[in-house]
XYZ file of C-alpha atoms in Angstrom:
370
model
C 98.656 55.176 105.694
C 95.327 55.379 104.100
C 93.796 58.644 103.412
C 90.028 59.185 104.747
C 87.040 60.583 102.944
C 86.836 63.311 105.539
C 90.361 63.937 105.456
C 90.638 64.419 101.795
C 87.397 66.899 101.793
C 89.351 68.945 104.195
C 92.479 69.236 102.122
C 90.672 70.258 99.575
C 88.448 72.460 101.132
C 91.808 74.085 102.652
C 93.113 73.989 99.038
C 90.225 75.899 97.448
C 89.716 78.265 100.197
C 93.973 79.546 99.686
C 93.419 79.576 96.011
C 90.506 82.037 96.315
C 92.035 83.996 99.015
C 94.975 84.436 96.550
C 92.685 85.432 93.886
C 90.994 88.185 96.191
C 94.220 89.102 97.375
C 95.621 89.666 93.805
C 92.683 91.497 92.676
C 92.911 93.791 95.713
C 96.656 94.791 95.034
C 95.185 95.298 91.557
C 93.107 98.051 92.425
C 94.164 99.215 95.780
C 97.727 100.207 94.981
C 96.663 102.016 91.479
C 93.647 103.681 93.435
C 96.003 105.257 96.221
C 98.667 106.257 93.375
C 96.265 107.758 91.308
C 94.350 109.898 93.545
C 97.884 111.146 94.884
C 98.714 111.993 91.306
C 95.356 114.168 91.009
C 95.949 115.684 94.545
C 99.426 117.152 93.598
C 97.867 120.626 93.094
C 96.491 120.606 96.811
C 100.240 119.456 97.710
C 101.878 122.936 95.867
C 98.700 125.109 97.772
C 98.477 123.067 101.198
C 101.385 120.525 102.100
C 99.771 119.820 105.384
C 95.950 118.957 103.828
C 97.786 116.686 100.810
C 99.701 114.580 104.031
C 96.267 114.323 105.740
C 94.777 112.670 102.825
C 97.658 110.672 101.755
C 97.907 109.250 105.579
C 94.023 108.516 105.548
C 94.750 106.435 102.369
C 97.776 104.861 103.721
C 95.755 103.845 106.854
C 92.807 101.930 104.583
C 95.613 100.318 102.271
C 97.201 98.950 105.956
C 93.513 98.149 107.311
C 93.266 95.802 103.399
C 95.936 93.923 104.335
C 94.860 93.468 108.381
C 91.529 92.399 106.656
C 93.290 89.039 104.757
C 94.644 87.882 108.487
C 91.380 89.433 110.526
C 89.117 87.181 108.304
C 91.291 84.159 108.389
C 90.943 84.256 112.171
C 94.096 85.976 112.714
C 93.309 87.677 115.598
C 95.468 90.201 118.367
C 95.282 90.015 122.170
C 97.350 93.048 123.832
C 99.039 92.974 126.936
C 101.371 95.461 129.393
C 100.496 99.010 128.923
C 98.274 100.750 127.103
C 99.588 102.503 123.685
C 96.475 104.537 123.595
C 97.609 106.482 125.941
C 100.179 108.131 123.995
C 98.891 107.788 120.410
C 99.020 111.288 120.025
C 102.135 111.731 120.786
C 105.493 110.987 119.231
C 107.057 107.511 119.669
C 109.345 104.765 118.723
C 108.555 101.522 118.539
C 110.840 98.754 118.953
C 109.661 95.534 117.666
C 111.176 92.078 118.083
C 111.285 90.270 114.520
C 110.519 86.392 114.187
C 108.993 86.372 110.132
C 107.251 88.533 107.490
C 103.870 88.302 109.414
C 105.320 90.540 111.982
C 104.628 93.614 109.674
C 100.868 92.592 108.912
C 100.264 92.118 112.847
C 101.549 95.417 113.572
C 98.914 96.812 110.571
C 96.442 94.679 112.295
C 96.764 95.731 116.198
C 97.958 99.532 115.352
C 94.317 100.306 113.464
C 92.609 101.118 116.638
C 95.353 103.382 118.065
C 93.662 106.598 116.480
C 95.843 108.725 114.228
C 98.735 106.406 114.732
C 98.683 104.290 111.307
C 98.674 107.217 108.696
C 100.995 109.248 110.560
C 103.657 106.385 111.300
C 107.116 105.822 109.357
C 108.415 102.304 108.758
C 111.723 101.151 109.124
C 112.382 98.353 106.729
C 114.449 96.087 104.586
C 115.608 97.741 101.352
C 114.182 94.604 99.598
C 110.834 95.564 100.656
C 110.748 98.384 97.932
C 110.648 96.064 95.098
C 107.590 94.229 96.729
C 104.572 95.525 95.309
C 103.606 97.614 98.401
C 107.079 98.740 97.699
C 105.771 102.316 95.803
C 103.268 102.749 98.730
C 106.033 102.717 101.090
C 108.105 105.155 98.539
C 105.592 107.600 98.282
C 104.384 107.611 101.966
C 108.072 108.262 103.290
C 109.163 105.073 104.523
C 112.755 104.343 104.691
C 114.334 101.248 103.250
C 117.694 100.200 105.069
C 120.510 97.810 103.561
C 121.717 95.462 105.513
C 125.793 93.991 105.803
C 128.564 95.945 107.676
C 129.643 97.201 103.984
C 126.579 99.600 103.851
C 126.017 100.238 107.846
C 127.852 103.612 107.783
C 126.543 104.884 104.800
C 122.440 103.689 105.667
C 122.821 105.744 109.014
C 123.939 108.730 107.070
C 121.265 108.095 104.651
C 118.581 107.653 107.751
C 119.543 111.012 109.240
C 119.285 112.637 105.868
C 115.791 110.987 105.190
C 114.507 111.611 108.801
C 115.130 115.350 108.668
C 113.687 115.690 105.334
C 110.356 113.865 105.890
C 109.654 112.877 109.504
C 108.381 116.674 110.457
C 107.403 117.775 107.013
C 105.175 115.060 106.788
C 103.842 115.395 110.220
C 105.015 111.739 111.168
C 104.442 110.552 115.008
C 105.494 107.291 115.462
C 108.755 105.412 113.931
C 108.829 101.853 113.875
C 111.978 99.780 113.323
C 113.176 96.284 114.175
C 116.429 96.719 115.928
C 117.601 92.848 115.515
C 118.037 93.729 112.034
C 116.824 90.655 110.491
C 114.535 87.574 111.237
C 115.231 85.473 114.578
C 115.854 82.318 112.754
C 118.636 83.855 110.495
C 120.556 85.689 113.220
C 120.147 83.889 116.320
C 123.425 81.277 115.869
C 125.845 84.841 115.332
C 124.013 86.715 117.841
C 124.574 83.953 120.276
C 127.963 83.564 119.347
C 128.787 87.269 119.715
C 127.212 87.204 123.140
C 129.307 84.041 124.246
C 132.427 85.929 123.173
C 131.380 89.364 124.924
C 130.473 87.767 128.174
C 126.419 88.728 127.115
C 123.211 86.660 128.186
C 122.226 83.660 125.733
C 119.408 84.288 124.238
C 117.270 82.184 122.444
C 113.797 84.000 121.496
C 115.376 87.181 120.583
C 119.059 88.292 119.298
C 120.856 91.080 120.508
C 119.953 94.243 118.560
C 121.980 96.523 117.102
C 122.385 100.272 117.869
C 122.705 102.298 114.596
C 119.557 103.065 113.400
C 118.190 103.826 117.204
C 121.048 106.101 117.934
C 120.220 108.171 114.821
C 116.675 108.356 115.584
C 117.192 109.494 119.103
C 120.012 111.941 117.967
C 117.487 113.210 115.217
C 114.086 113.395 116.738
C 114.074 114.113 120.578
C 114.003 117.627 121.086
C 117.095 119.322 122.424
C 115.960 120.868 125.881
C 115.314 116.908 126.482
C 118.731 115.316 125.565
C 120.220 118.725 125.870
C 122.323 118.188 122.693
C 121.044 120.041 119.498
C 119.004 117.816 117.241
C 118.790 118.343 113.348
C 115.899 119.897 111.403
C 114.991 122.379 114.295
C 113.695 124.597 111.992
C 111.284 121.856 110.604
C 110.001 121.171 114.032
C 109.271 125.061 114.961
C 106.974 124.782 111.607
C 105.205 121.359 112.421
C 105.391 122.498 116.387
C 106.854 119.283 117.065
C 107.695 118.491 120.544
C 110.020 115.435 119.256
C 110.108 111.635 120.638
C 108.576 111.701 124.323
C 107.976 107.767 124.151
C 109.842 104.639 123.493
C 107.235 101.382 123.119
C 108.859 98.070 123.388
C 106.940 95.914 121.807
C 107.191 92.283 121.694
C 105.144 89.852 119.620
C 104.539 86.308 120.484
C 103.121 83.451 118.604
C 101.252 80.186 120.190
C 103.655 77.366 120.390
C 106.892 80.029 118.814
C 105.425 79.355 115.322
C 105.450 82.650 113.954
C 103.057 83.491 110.804
C 104.490 84.535 107.435
C 103.231 86.583 104.808
C 102.029 83.662 102.999
C 100.000 82.156 105.343
C 98.501 85.449 106.240
C 97.836 85.942 102.228
C 96.260 81.864 101.779
C 94.944 81.758 105.362
C 95.683 77.682 105.527
C 96.797 77.916 108.873
C 94.174 77.395 111.776
C 92.774 80.377 113.454
C 95.751 82.021 115.713
C 96.029 84.484 118.476
C 99.086 86.377 118.123
C 99.968 88.424 121.638
C 101.815 91.438 121.476
C 102.920 93.227 124.773
C 103.784 96.815 125.187
C 105.762 98.705 127.517
C 106.167 102.159 127.622
C 109.466 104.287 128.594
C 109.739 108.318 128.555
C 111.998 109.130 126.342
C 114.329 111.374 129.028
C 114.918 108.354 130.622
C 116.613 106.590 127.852
C 120.398 107.445 127.538
C 121.854 109.351 124.686
C 125.613 108.199 125.018
C 126.346 105.382 122.978
C 127.926 102.609 125.345
C 125.013 103.574 127.729
C 122.233 102.998 125.171
C 123.462 100.225 123.799
C 123.709 98.691 128.038
C 119.722 100.144 127.659
C 118.684 98.313 124.491
C 120.470 95.302 125.487
C 118.126 95.000 128.456
C 115.302 95.837 126.578
C 115.675 92.214 124.729
C 116.956 90.431 127.597
C 113.326 91.300 129.133
C 111.785 90.644 125.985
C 113.683 86.844 126.304
C 112.428 86.918 129.890
C 108.528 87.826 128.768
C 108.942 85.461 125.838
C 109.998 82.376 128.006
C 107.000 82.798 130.595
C 104.729 82.965 127.540
C 106.039 80.092 125.971
C 105.953 78.045 129.388
C 102.118 79.474 130.601
C 100.652 80.687 127.628
C 100.449 84.138 129.222
C 102.661 87.040 129.699
C 103.740 87.794 133.249
C 102.005 90.368 135.428
C 104.005 93.911 135.503
C 106.139 94.484 138.287
C 103.910 94.742 142.095
C 100.745 93.346 140.635
C 99.400 89.658 140.680
C 97.580 89.449 137.735
C 98.378 90.372 134.201
C 95.551 92.024 132.080
C 94.710 91.258 128.387
C 92.845 92.937 125.927
C 91.244 91.460 122.670
C 92.247 93.763 119.621
C 89.026 94.052 117.566
C 88.187 95.223 113.915
C 85.121 95.892 112.350
C 83.786 93.662 109.770
C 81.587 96.571 108.208
C 84.488 98.793 108.342
C 86.670 96.705 106.510
C 84.096 95.969 103.711
C 83.567 99.519 103.158
C 87.173 100.572 102.381
C 87.376 97.347 100.209
C 84.297 98.311 98.419
C 85.747 101.766 97.988
C 89.046 100.190 96.923
C 86.925 98.195 94.093
C 84.790 101.062 93.082
C 87.782 103.422 92.786
C 89.361 100.953 90.486
C 86.161 100.797 88.553
C 86.108 104.448 88.212
C 89.575 104.730 87.215
C 89.392 101.960 84.765
C 86.211 103.976 82.903
C 88.179 107.219 83.323
C 91.239 105.959 81.249
C 88.633 103.858 78.894
C 87.297 107.305 77.999
C 90.105 109.012 77.498
C 91.317 106.331 75.156
C 88.371 106.852 73.021
C 88.931 110.551 73.160
C 92.297 110.623 71.988
C 92.338 107.619 69.366
């Protein structure tokens, strides 16, 4: 079929736009990540003298970096509509966030929709696949104190021990509040067949839009971070908790991400922006941590139930284009999440100005030494 002039122009415009966006993203990374690292190197004396202030500043810089990533999607027209419980109400409390995982764009979506949730972004800890450590953003996550988990049966037990140690060492000392994890342990397309075979073998529900979650990381987080008075058992790191005056985890936020037509956005699309403007839908349900069972078998059943509910939510969404109303209500209310373009431009400008400042500093230093 012959290509019309209009179609050729549209393809040309899309390719040019993708190329320009990619160039901007590369430039953005070349200045933003070094400015984050260099500022924190300069501030190391403050880390010794006043650790709380140091990690406060680090958190602000971390939030700005995530806002830059969010801006790539926001300016491409990839927006978010939120449903269910209003998580702003618990943004100053400690919470574990359970998220379904479909593509690399899930992380970008969370980076965007959590930007307007108070101090959440700068005080959150992420659990992510170890391969992320070797990306351009890996150094930032290492400094921030995120945890990189290695998948596979051969590593599972060791990784859970390392996770417990990591939480006790970094969670309270850096005043973290939210911890985000993807209990499915991988992307939907990669795990669905295995999960369905496991469900059939163990007489569990057949799931199409999510996979059965894994218990390990969730159980370690609850055992380590829930205050003793809430689960009736001793928790690790109590000495640090007393210093930080932490109440321990208070909430579990069950988060469900849905893409129109079940077509998830990946990181390449987020960067290049070649897909038409898309609204991603995010549904929240908040559970008090005291209602979450601690015993392994009961916790497994509770976690399975959450993902069975996700399956129902996503089935309803793909059939109707909206999430169902909460139980006892007749209408579901959605909230459009917005970002300030002025704020995003200000952050990007600060990053590029900082990059220029550091470049001039090192040029001056080079000339002084040589």
